[in-house]
Coordinates of C-alpha atoms in Angstrom, one line a residue:
X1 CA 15.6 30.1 4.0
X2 CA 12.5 29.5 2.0
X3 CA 14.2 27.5 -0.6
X4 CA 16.0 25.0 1.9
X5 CA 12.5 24.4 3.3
X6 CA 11.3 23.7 -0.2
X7 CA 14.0 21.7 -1.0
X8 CA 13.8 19.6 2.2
X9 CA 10.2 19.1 2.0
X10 CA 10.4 17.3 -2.0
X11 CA 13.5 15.5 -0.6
X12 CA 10.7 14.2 2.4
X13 CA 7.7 13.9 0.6
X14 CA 10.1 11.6 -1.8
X15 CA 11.4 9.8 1.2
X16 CA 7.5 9.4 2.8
X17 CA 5.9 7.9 -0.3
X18 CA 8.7 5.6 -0.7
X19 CA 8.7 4.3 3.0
X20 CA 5.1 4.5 2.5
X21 CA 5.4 2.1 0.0
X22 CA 6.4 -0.4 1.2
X23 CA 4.3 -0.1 4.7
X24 CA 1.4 -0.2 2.1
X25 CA 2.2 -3.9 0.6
X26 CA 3.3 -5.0 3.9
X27 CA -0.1 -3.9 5.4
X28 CA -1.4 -7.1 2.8
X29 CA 1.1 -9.0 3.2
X30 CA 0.8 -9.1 7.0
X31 CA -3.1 -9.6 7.0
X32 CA -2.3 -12.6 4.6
X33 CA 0.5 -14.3 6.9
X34 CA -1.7 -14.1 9.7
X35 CA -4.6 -16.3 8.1
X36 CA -1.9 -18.3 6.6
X37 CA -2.1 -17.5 2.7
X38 CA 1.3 -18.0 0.7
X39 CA 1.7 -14.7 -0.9
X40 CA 5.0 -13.3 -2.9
X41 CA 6.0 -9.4 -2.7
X42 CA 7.2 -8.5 -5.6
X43 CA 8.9 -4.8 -6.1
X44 CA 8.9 -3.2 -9.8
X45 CA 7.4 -6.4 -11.0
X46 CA 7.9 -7.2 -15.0
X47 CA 10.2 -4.3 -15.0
X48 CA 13.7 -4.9 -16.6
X49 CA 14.2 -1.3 -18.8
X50 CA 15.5 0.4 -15.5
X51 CA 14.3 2.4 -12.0
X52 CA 13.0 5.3 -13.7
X53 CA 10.8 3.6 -15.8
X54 CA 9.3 1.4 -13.5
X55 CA 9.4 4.6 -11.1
X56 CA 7.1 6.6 -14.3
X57 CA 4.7 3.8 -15.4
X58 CA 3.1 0.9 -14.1
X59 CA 2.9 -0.7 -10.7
X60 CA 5.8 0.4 -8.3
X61 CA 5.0 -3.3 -6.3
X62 CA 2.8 -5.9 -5.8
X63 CA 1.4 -8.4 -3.4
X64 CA 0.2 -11.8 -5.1
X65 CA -1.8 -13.9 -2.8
X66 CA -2.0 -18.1 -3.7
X67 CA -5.4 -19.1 -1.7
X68 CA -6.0 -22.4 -1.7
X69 CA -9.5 -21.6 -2.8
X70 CA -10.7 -22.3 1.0
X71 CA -10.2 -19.5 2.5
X72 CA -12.9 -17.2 3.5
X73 CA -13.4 -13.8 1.2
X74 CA -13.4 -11.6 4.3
X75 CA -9.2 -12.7 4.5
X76 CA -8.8 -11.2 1.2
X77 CA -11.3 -8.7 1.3
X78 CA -9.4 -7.5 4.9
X79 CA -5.8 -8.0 3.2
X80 CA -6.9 -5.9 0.0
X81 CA -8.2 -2.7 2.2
X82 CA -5.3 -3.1 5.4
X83 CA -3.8 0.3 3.9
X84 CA -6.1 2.5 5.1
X85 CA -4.6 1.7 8.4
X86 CA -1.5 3.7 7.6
X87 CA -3.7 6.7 7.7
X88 CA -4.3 6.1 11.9
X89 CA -0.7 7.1 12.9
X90 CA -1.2 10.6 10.9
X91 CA -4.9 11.1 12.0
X92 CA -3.5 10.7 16.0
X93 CA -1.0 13.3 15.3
X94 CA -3.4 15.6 14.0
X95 CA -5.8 15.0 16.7
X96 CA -3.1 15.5 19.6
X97 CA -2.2 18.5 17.6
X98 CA 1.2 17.4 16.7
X99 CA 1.2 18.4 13.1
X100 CA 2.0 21.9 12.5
X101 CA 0.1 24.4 10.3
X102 CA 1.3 26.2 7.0
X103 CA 4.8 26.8 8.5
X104 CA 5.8 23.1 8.8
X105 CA 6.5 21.8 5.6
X106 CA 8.4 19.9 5.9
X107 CA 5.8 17.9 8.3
X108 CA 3.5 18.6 6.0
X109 CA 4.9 16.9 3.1
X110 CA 6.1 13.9 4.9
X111 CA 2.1 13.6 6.1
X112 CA 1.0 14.3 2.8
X113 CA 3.4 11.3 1.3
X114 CA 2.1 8.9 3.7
X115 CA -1.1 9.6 3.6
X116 CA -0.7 9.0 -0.5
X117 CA 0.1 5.6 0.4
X118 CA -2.6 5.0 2.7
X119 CA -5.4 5.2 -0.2
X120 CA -5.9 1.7 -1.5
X121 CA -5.3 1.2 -5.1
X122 CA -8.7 0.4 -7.6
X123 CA -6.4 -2.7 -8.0
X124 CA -6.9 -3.2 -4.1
X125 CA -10.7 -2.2 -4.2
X126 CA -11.8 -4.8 -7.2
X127 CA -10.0 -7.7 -4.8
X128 CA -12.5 -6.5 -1.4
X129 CA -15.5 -6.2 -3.7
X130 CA -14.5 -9.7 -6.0
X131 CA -12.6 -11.9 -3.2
X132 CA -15.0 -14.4 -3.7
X133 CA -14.9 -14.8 -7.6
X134 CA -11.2 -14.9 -7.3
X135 CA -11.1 -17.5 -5.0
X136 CA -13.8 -19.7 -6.7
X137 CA -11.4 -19.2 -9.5
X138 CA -8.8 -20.2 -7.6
X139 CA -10.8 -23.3 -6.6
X140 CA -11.9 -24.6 -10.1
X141 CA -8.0 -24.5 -11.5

């Protein structure tokens, strides 16, 4: 029985960063529709050598904002840190004490997935602490 619970919980931990995934760039992507910034979403971007090796190097997706150059830096700054949002969903259940201990695994691993794709990336960080000098960039072109 210890194996199928082993098995199961790789198979949802698989299945929790993936869907985790994609929550994460639409957590950007939403900020950035609400303030009305054209954006494209782009999945396994400048990958054409197959889903493994996009899967094993580089960027799995990516959101590409197009400010006008007038936006405000908070917008961006907001859009580039949304993630950490996913992480409120998980932190309820723990609170209400809905996530079991060591013998849900299976739990375990699909919190442990999501919660992976809650962190924002460094890529994510630089834009909330450099919003501005990318959109003065973005003016000046």
């Amino acid at each position: 029985m210890i194996g199928f619970d082993v098995i199961a919980a790789v198979v949802v931990l698989a299945l929790a960063v993936a869907g985790g995934l994609v929550a994460h760039e639409y957590a950007h992507a939403a900020v950035l529709r609400l303030a009305g910034i054209d954006y494209s979403l782009e999945y396994s971007p400048d990958r054409t050598d197959g889903v493994v090796t996009a899967l094993a190097s580089g960027r799995w997706a990516v959101v590409r904002p197009r400010p006008t150059g007038d936006e405000p830096p908070w917008v961006l700054r907001i859009a580039a840190l949304m993630p950490l949002s996913l992480a409120l969903p998980v932190f309820a259940l723990g609170l209400g004490g809905y996530l079991p201990g060591s013998d849900g695994l299976v739990v375990t691993a699909a919190a442990i997935g999501w919660l992976a794709c809650a962190v924002p990336s460094p890529q994510d960080f630089s834009v909330a602490f450099y919003a501005h000098c990318a959109l003065e960039a973005d003016a000046t072109r």
